[in-house]
Coordinates of C-alpha atoms and ligand atoms in Angstrom, one line a residue:
M1 CA 121.2 157.5 152.4
K2 CA 118.5 155.6 154.1
C3 CA 115.0 156.5 152.3
Q4 CA 112.1 155.9 154.3
T5 CA 108.6 155.7 152.5
M6 CA 105.3 156.4 154.6
S7 CA 102.8 154.0 153.8
K8 CA 99.2 155.1 153.6
I9 CA 96.7 153.3 155.7
S10 CA 93.0 152.7 154.6
A11 CA 92.1 151.0 157.6
F12 CA 89.7 153.4 159.4
A13 CA 87.3 152.7 162.0
G14 CA 84.1 154.3 162.1
F15 CA 84.5 156.2 158.6
Y16 CA 80.7 155.3 158.1
K17 CA 79.9 157.6 161.1
L18 CA 81.7 160.6 160.0
P19 CA 79.9 163.4 158.2
V20 CA 80.3 163.8 154.3
K21 CA 82.7 166.7 154.8
E22 CA 84.7 164.8 157.1
R23 CA 85.0 161.7 155.0
L24 CA 86.0 163.8 152.1
R25 CA 88.7 165.6 154.0
I26 CA 90.3 162.1 154.7
V27 CA 90.0 161.1 151.2
K28 CA 91.4 164.4 149.9
E29 CA 94.4 164.0 152.2
F30 CA 94.9 160.3 151.2
A31 CA 94.9 160.7 147.5
N32 CA 96.1 164.3 147.4
L33 CA 93.2 165.7 145.7
T34 CA 93.0 169.2 144.7
D35 CA 90.3 171.6 146.1
E36 CA 88.6 171.5 142.4
E37 CA 88.3 167.7 142.6
T38 CA 86.6 167.6 146.1
S39 CA 84.2 170.2 145.0
L40 CA 83.2 168.1 141.9
L41 CA 82.9 165.2 144.0
T42 CA 80.3 167.0 146.2
N43 CA 78.6 169.0 143.3
T44 CA 76.0 166.0 143.2
G45 CA 73.5 167.9 141.0
S46 CA 69.9 166.7 141.2
L47 CA 71.0 163.9 143.4
S48 CA 71.4 165.7 146.9
I49 CA 74.3 164.8 148.9
E50 CA 71.9 164.4 151.9
L51 CA 70.0 161.9 149.9
A52 CA 73.0 160.1 148.4
D53 CA 74.2 159.7 152.2
R54 CA 71.1 158.1 152.9
M55 CA 71.1 155.6 150.0
I56 CA 74.4 153.9 150.7
E57 CA 77.2 154.0 153.3
N58 CA 80.4 156.1 153.5
V59 CA 79.4 158.6 150.7
V60 CA 81.7 161.3 149.7
G61 CA 79.7 162.5 146.4
A62 CA 77.9 161.2 143.6
F63 CA 78.8 159.7 139.9
P64 CA 76.8 161.3 137.2
V65 CA 76.4 159.3 134.0
P66 CA 74.8 160.6 130.7
L67 CA 71.0 160.3 130.3
G68 CA 69.8 160.1 126.5
I69 CA 66.6 159.3 125.3
A70 CA 66.1 156.6 122.6
V71 CA 63.3 157.7 120.2
N72 CA 61.0 155.9 117.7
F73 CA 60.1 153.0 120.0
L74 CA 56.7 151.4 119.1
I75 CA 55.7 148.8 121.7
N76 CA 52.4 146.9 121.7
K77 CA 51.0 149.8 119.3
R78 CA 52.0 152.4 121.9
D79 CA 54.8 155.0 121.5
Y80 CA 57.6 155.1 124.1
L81 CA 60.6 157.5 124.7
I82 CA 63.1 155.6 126.3
P83 CA 65.6 157.1 129.1
M84 CA 68.9 155.3 128.8
A85 CA 71.7 155.9 131.4
I86 CA 74.9 155.0 129.9
E87 CA 78.6 156.2 129.4
E88 CA 79.1 154.2 126.1
P89 CA 78.8 156.3 122.7
S90 CA 76.4 154.9 120.0
V91 CA 74.2 152.9 122.3
V92 CA 71.2 155.2 122.3
A93 CA 71.8 156.2 118.6
A94 CA 71.7 152.4 117.7
A95 CA 68.5 151.8 119.7
S96 CA 66.8 154.5 118.0
Y97 CA 67.8 153.4 114.6
A98 CA 66.8 149.9 115.4
A99 CA 63.2 151.0 116.7
K100 CA 62.9 153.1 113.8
M101 CA 63.4 150.1 111.3
A102 CA 61.0 148.1 113.6
R103 CA 58.3 150.5 113.0
E104 CA 58.2 149.6 109.5
G105 CA 56.8 146.3 110.4
G106 CA 54.4 147.3 113.1
G107 CA 57.0 147.9 115.9
F108 CA 57.8 145.6 118.8
H109 CA 55.3 143.0 120.6
T110 CA 55.9 141.8 124.1
T111 CA 54.2 139.4 126.8
S112 CA 55.6 138.6 130.3
T113 CA 55.1 135.9 133.1
S114 CA 53.6 136.9 136.5
P115 CA 56.3 138.8 138.5
V116 CA 57.2 135.8 140.6
M117 CA 60.6 135.7 142.3
I118 CA 62.2 132.6 143.9
G119 CA 63.5 132.7 147.5
Q120 CA 66.0 129.7 148.4
I121 CA 66.2 128.2 152.0
Q122 CA 69.3 125.8 152.1
A123 CA 68.8 123.0 154.8
V124 CA 71.8 120.8 155.6
N125 CA 72.7 117.9 157.8
I126 CA 69.4 116.0 156.9
K127 CA 69.6 112.3 157.7
D128 CA 66.8 111.3 155.3
P129 CA 66.5 114.0 152.7
Y130 CA 63.9 112.2 150.5
R131 CA 61.5 112.0 153.5
A132 CA 62.2 115.6 154.4
R133 CA 61.4 116.6 150.9
M134 CA 58.0 115.2 150.9
A135 CA 57.3 116.8 154.5
V136 CA 58.1 120.3 153.3
Y137 CA 55.6 119.8 150.5
G138 CA 53.1 118.4 153.2
Y139 CA 53.5 121.5 155.5
K140 CA 53.5 123.6 152.2
E141 CA 50.1 125.8 153.3
D142 CA 51.7 126.3 156.7
I143 CA 54.9 127.6 155.1
L144 CA 53.2 129.8 152.8
K145 CA 50.9 131.2 155.5
K146 CA 54.0 131.8 157.8
A147 CA 55.7 133.8 154.6
N148 CA 52.6 135.8 153.9
E149 CA 52.5 136.8 157.3
Q150 CA 55.3 139.0 156.7
D151 CA 53.9 141.3 154.1
P152 CA 50.3 141.9 154.6
V153 CA 50.6 144.9 152.1
L154 CA 51.8 142.7 149.4
V155 CA 49.4 140.3 150.1
S156 CA 46.5 142.7 149.7
L157 CA 47.7 144.1 146.5
G158 CA 47.5 140.5 145.0
G159 CA 51.1 139.1 145.6
G160 CA 52.7 137.1 148.1
A161 CA 54.2 133.6 148.6
K162 CA 51.9 131.5 146.0
D163 CA 53.9 128.0 145.9
L164 CA 56.8 126.4 146.9
D165 CA 59.3 123.8 145.6
A166 CA 61.5 121.4 147.3
K167 CA 64.7 119.8 145.7
I168 CA 67.6 117.8 146.7
I169 CA 71.1 118.8 145.4
H170 CA 74.1 116.6 145.8
T171 CA 77.2 118.6 146.7
P172 CA 80.9 118.1 148.3
S173 CA 79.2 118.7 151.6
G174 CA 76.6 116.0 151.0
P175 CA 73.1 116.1 150.1
M176 CA 70.9 119.4 150.9
L177 CA 67.5 120.2 150.8
I178 CA 66.7 123.5 148.9
T179 CA 63.2 124.8 149.7
E180 CA 62.1 127.4 147.2
L181 CA 59.2 130.1 147.9
H182 CA 57.5 131.3 144.5
V183 CA 56.6 135.1 145.5
D184 CA 54.5 137.2 143.4
C185 CA 56.2 140.4 144.0
R186 CA 53.6 142.7 142.1
D187 CA 55.3 146.0 141.2
A188 CA 58.4 145.6 143.4
M189 CA 61.6 144.2 142.4
G190 CA 61.1 142.0 145.4
A191 CA 64.3 141.4 147.0
N192 CA 63.4 142.6 150.7
A193 CA 59.8 140.9 150.5
V194 CA 61.5 137.5 149.5
N195 CA 64.4 137.5 151.7
T196 CA 62.2 138.4 154.8
M197 CA 60.1 135.4 154.0
A198 CA 62.8 133.3 153.4
E199 CA 64.3 134.2 156.9
A200 CA 60.8 133.9 158.6
V201 CA 60.2 130.4 157.3
A202 CA 63.6 129.0 158.1
P203 CA 63.0 127.9 161.6
M204 CA 59.8 125.9 160.4
I205 CA 62.0 124.2 157.7
E206 CA 64.4 123.2 160.4
R207 CA 61.4 121.6 162.5
I208 CA 60.0 119.8 159.6
T209 CA 63.3 118.6 158.2
G210 CA 65.4 118.0 161.3
G211 CA 68.2 119.7 159.5
R212 CA 69.9 123.0 159.8
V213 CA 69.1 126.0 157.6
Y214 CA 72.1 128.3 156.5
L215 CA 71.3 130.6 153.5
R216 CA 67.8 132.2 152.9
I217 CA 68.1 134.4 150.2
I218 CA 66.4 135.4 146.5
S219 CA 67.6 133.8 143.7
N220 CA 68.7 136.0 140.8
L221 CA 68.1 133.2 138.3
A222 CA 64.4 134.7 137.8
T223 CA 63.1 131.7 135.8
K224 CA 59.6 132.6 137.0
R225 CA 59.8 136.2 136.0
L226 CA 60.3 136.4 132.3
A227 CA 59.7 139.1 129.8
R228 CA 59.6 138.6 126.0
A229 CA 59.9 140.8 123.2
Y230 CA 59.4 139.9 119.4
V231 CA 59.5 141.8 116.0
T232 CA 59.4 141.2 112.4
I233 CA 61.0 143.7 109.8
P234 CA 60.3 143.8 106.3
K235 CA 63.7 142.9 104.5
E236 CA 63.8 146.3 102.7
A237 CA 63.5 148.2 105.8
V238 CA 66.5 146.3 107.3
G239 CA 68.6 146.9 104.2
G240 CA 67.9 144.0 101.9
E241 CA 68.3 140.3 101.8
E242 CA 72.0 140.1 102.1
V243 CA 71.9 142.1 105.3
V244 CA 69.0 139.9 106.7
Q245 CA 71.3 136.8 105.9
G246 CA 74.1 138.6 107.6
I247 CA 72.3 139.1 110.7
V248 CA 70.8 135.6 110.8
Q249 CA 74.5 134.2 110.3
A250 CA 75.8 136.3 112.8
Y251 CA 73.2 134.9 115.4
H252 CA 73.8 131.6 114.1
F253 CA 77.8 132.2 115.0
A254 CA 76.5 133.7 118.6
A255 CA 74.4 130.6 119.3
S256 CA 77.2 128.1 118.5
D257 CA 80.0 129.9 120.1
P258 CA 80.1 130.8 123.6
Y259 CA 82.7 133.4 122.9
R260 CA 80.5 135.2 120.4
A261 CA 77.4 134.6 122.6
A262 CA 79.2 136.6 125.4
T263 CA 79.5 139.8 123.3
H264 CA 75.9 139.2 121.4
N265 CA 74.4 139.3 125.0
K266 CA 76.6 142.0 126.1
G267 CA 75.0 144.0 123.1
I268 CA 71.5 143.0 124.5
L269 CA 72.6 144.3 128.0
N270 CA 73.9 147.5 126.6
G271 CA 70.2 148.6 125.7
A272 CA 68.5 146.8 128.7
I273 CA 70.8 147.7 131.5
A274 CA 70.8 151.4 130.6
V275 CA 67.2 151.6 131.0
V276 CA 67.5 149.5 134.4
I277 CA 69.9 152.0 135.7
A278 CA 68.0 155.0 134.3
T279 CA 65.1 153.5 136.5
C280 CA 67.1 153.1 139.4
N281 CA 66.7 149.3 139.2
D282 CA 69.2 146.6 140.5
H283 CA 71.4 146.0 137.2
R284 CA 73.6 143.6 138.9
A285 CA 70.8 141.3 139.5
I286 CA 69.6 141.5 135.8
E287 CA 72.9 141.0 134.5
A288 CA 73.5 137.9 136.9
G289 CA 70.3 136.6 135.9
A290 CA 70.8 137.2 132.0
H291 CA 73.8 135.3 132.1
A292 CA 72.6 132.5 134.1
Y293 CA 69.8 132.1 131.8
A294 CA 71.8 132.1 128.7
A295 CA 73.8 129.0 130.4
R296 CA 70.7 127.0 131.7
T297 CA 70.8 124.2 129.5
G298 CA 74.8 123.8 130.6
H299 CA 75.9 125.4 127.3
Y300 CA 76.2 129.2 127.4
T301 CA 74.2 130.6 124.3
T302 CA 72.3 133.5 123.1
L303 CA 69.5 135.1 124.7
S304 CA 68.0 136.3 121.4
S305 CA 67.3 134.5 118.2
W306 CA 67.1 136.0 114.7
E307 CA 65.3 134.3 111.4
K308 CA 64.3 134.9 108.3
D309 CA 60.5 134.2 108.0
R310 CA 58.8 132.7 104.9
N311 CA 58.6 136.2 103.1
G312 CA 62.5 136.9 103.6
D313 CA 61.9 139.2 106.3
L314 CA 63.7 139.5 109.5
T315 CA 62.1 138.3 112.6
G316 CA 63.4 138.4 116.2
S317 CA 62.7 137.3 119.7
L318 CA 64.3 137.8 123.0
E319 CA 63.4 136.0 126.5
M320 CA 65.2 136.9 129.4
P321 CA 64.4 137.1 133.4
M322 CA 63.7 140.5 134.1
A323 CA 63.4 141.4 137.8
V324 CA 62.6 145.0 137.8
G325 CA 60.2 147.0 139.9
T326 CA 58.6 150.6 139.7
I327 CA 58.3 150.9 143.7
G328 CA 60.4 150.2 146.5
G329 CA 64.1 150.5 147.0
A330 CA 65.7 153.6 145.3
I331 CA 63.2 153.7 142.4
R332 CA 61.1 156.2 144.0
T333 CA 63.6 158.3 146.1
H334 CA 66.0 158.8 143.3
P335 CA 64.7 162.1 141.7
I336 CA 66.1 161.2 138.1
A337 CA 64.6 157.6 138.3
K338 CA 61.1 159.2 139.2
I339 CA 61.3 161.4 136.1
A340 CA 62.6 158.3 133.9
L341 CA 59.6 156.5 135.0
K342 CA 57.4 159.3 134.2
I343 CA 58.9 159.8 130.9
L344 CA 58.3 156.1 130.1
G345 CA 54.7 156.4 131.4
V346 CA 55.1 152.5 132.4
K347 CA 51.9 151.3 134.5
S348 CA 53.4 148.2 136.1
A349 CA 56.4 146.5 136.8
N350 CA 55.6 144.0 134.0
E351 CA 55.4 146.7 131.5
L352 CA 58.6 148.2 132.6
A353 CA 60.1 144.7 132.1
E354 CA 58.6 144.3 128.7
V355 CA 59.8 147.7 127.7
I356 CA 63.5 147.1 129.0
T357 CA 63.6 143.4 127.2
T358 CA 62.5 145.5 124.1
V359 CA 65.3 147.7 124.1
G360 CA 67.5 144.8 124.6
L361 CA 66.4 143.3 121.5
A362 CA 66.5 146.6 119.5
Q363 CA 70.0 147.2 120.7
N364 CA 70.8 143.6 119.7
L365 CA 69.4 144.3 116.3
G366 CA 71.3 147.5 115.9
A367 CA 74.7 145.9 116.8
L368 CA 74.2 142.8 114.7
R369 CA 73.0 145.0 111.6
A370 CA 75.9 147.3 111.8
L371 CA 78.4 144.4 112.3
A372 CA 77.0 142.5 109.4
H373 CA 76.9 145.3 107.2
E374 CA 79.2 148.1 107.5
G375 CA 81.2 147.1 110.6
I376 CA 80.9 148.5 114.2
Q377 CA 83.6 151.1 113.9
R378 CA 82.0 153.4 111.3
G379 CA 79.3 154.6 113.7
H380 CA 81.6 154.5 116.7
M381 CA 84.4 156.5 115.0
R382 CA 82.7 159.9 115.0
L383 CA 81.8 159.7 118.8
H384 CA 85.0 158.3 119.9
A385 CA 87.0 160.9 117.9
R386 CA 84.9 163.8 119.5
N387 CA 85.7 162.4 123.1
I388 CA 89.4 162.5 122.1
A389 CA 88.9 166.1 120.6
I390 CA 87.3 167.2 123.8
A391 CA 90.1 165.4 126.0
A392 CA 92.8 167.0 123.9
G393 CA 91.5 170.6 124.8
A394 CA 89.3 171.5 122.0
T395 CA 86.3 173.5 122.8
D396 CA 83.3 175.2 121.1
E397 CA 83.7 174.9 117.1
L398 CA 87.1 173.6 117.6
I399 CA 85.6 170.1 118.7
D400 CA 83.9 169.7 115.2
V401 CA 87.2 170.9 113.4
V402 CA 89.5 168.3 115.3
T403 CA 86.7 165.6 115.0
D404 CA 86.2 165.9 111.4
Q405 CA 89.9 166.1 110.4
M406 CA 90.8 162.8 112.7
V407 CA 87.7 160.8 111.0
K408 CA 88.8 162.2 107.5
E409 CA 92.4 160.9 108.1
R410 CA 91.2 157.6 110.1
K411 CA 93.5 158.7 112.7
I412 CA 91.7 159.0 116.1
R413 CA 94.4 159.4 118.5
M414 CA 95.3 161.9 121.2
D415 CA 98.5 163.0 119.7
R416 CA 96.9 163.6 116.5
A417 CA 94.3 165.6 118.0
K418 CA 96.7 167.9 119.9
E419 CA 98.5 168.3 116.7
I420 CA 95.3 169.5 114.7
L421 CA 94.6 171.9 117.6
E422 CA 97.9 173.2 117.7
Q423 CA 98.0 173.8 113.8
Y424 CA 94.5 175.3 114.1
R425 CA 95.7 177.7 116.8
K426 CA 98.6 178.8 114.7
T427 CA 96.7 179.8 111.5
K428 CA 93.8 181.2 113.4
P429 CA 95.3 183.0 116.6
Ligands
MEV1 C1 79.5 146.8 122.0 O1 79.4 147.5 123.4 C2 78.8 145.8 121.9 C3 78.8 144.8 120.6 O2 80.0 144.3 120.5 C4 77.6 144.1 120.6 C5 77.9 142.9 119.5 O3 78.9 142.5 119.1 O4 76.7 142.1 119.3 C6 78.8 145.5 119.4

């Protein structure tokens, strides 16, 4: 018998124009979703479906992520509670624990540059790129004036295009002249302002250089918008000389090996990105900037460094691009982001950037200490076991019963969780 399978088609013109309900009906049919599943999608909690529908395209629901509060943070002598949105167990606990150790040494200290972003304008097909480069510098004031006309509000707040650079790069398509606007974005992340300015000055750049402009876009390698955090912790608070030594050697491993550096930096981003997400900032921009900054010398390495100071205490520092805002974009529309900012109590984008960088440093410390001391799994195990217990069907007090048993046996597996549940139910009907 000939068997014919009907393939489903995902090409759907005008999907974006449909009301949420209709989109959901289509997805339900396509993926055989149950009524319960579709109602979970639309049960969006504090982010109303109407607001979600205005934020992005083709909305059918919202995606909740746990929001935890990291405690103990003392930054520049001020106490902070840190909202962190993350799905990974142990991160909030590790940040809080590291911040507790840091308090013993007076907490974290921070600095940051002005909130300057770079907007790139790519000009190609230039006969005389070296002359053209000089010409761009010659017209600098006119170019900056044109850029600033695009955003009088930003300028009135003390921001705007402040300077520019022009560089020649050699590519397989020939030389290109890249003009870079330096835009002080004040409390905004600034992508919109910078992109608008880059687009506005493009015709001018074409006239000045005689070339053709293609790309006009912000750079996420925000080397002019850096945040720094540093900390010194007494060796006793870290766990003694050997633990300090272990952390320093863990850092040396990462600084010398890109395979380890990627994971070391992932630990930093565990903390930083959880705060970036909680405040509805653009985490992809931060991640892209972080890794590019870590590779800026041509060799991918760590964003942080750890040393033993002259007293034998542990001292660590972190510097990374931190393009975050406290105004603009989804930051002031997302109801939870607004509350997260209120909990943080930050007064400016710079302060937020410094807090986020501090959380990155704390997270890095928490991970390195665990790795160099007892290994990461012990801390992870209980939360992992708990998740498995719940997935196996444990509820109420049974969650702890199954979790404890699996941790005791060091057998954290779904089949074992089900077995324990079964046994328990047999003995206690
Ligand atoms: C896990 O999410 C993060 C760590 O791997 C970071 C590190 O190894 O430094 C623990």
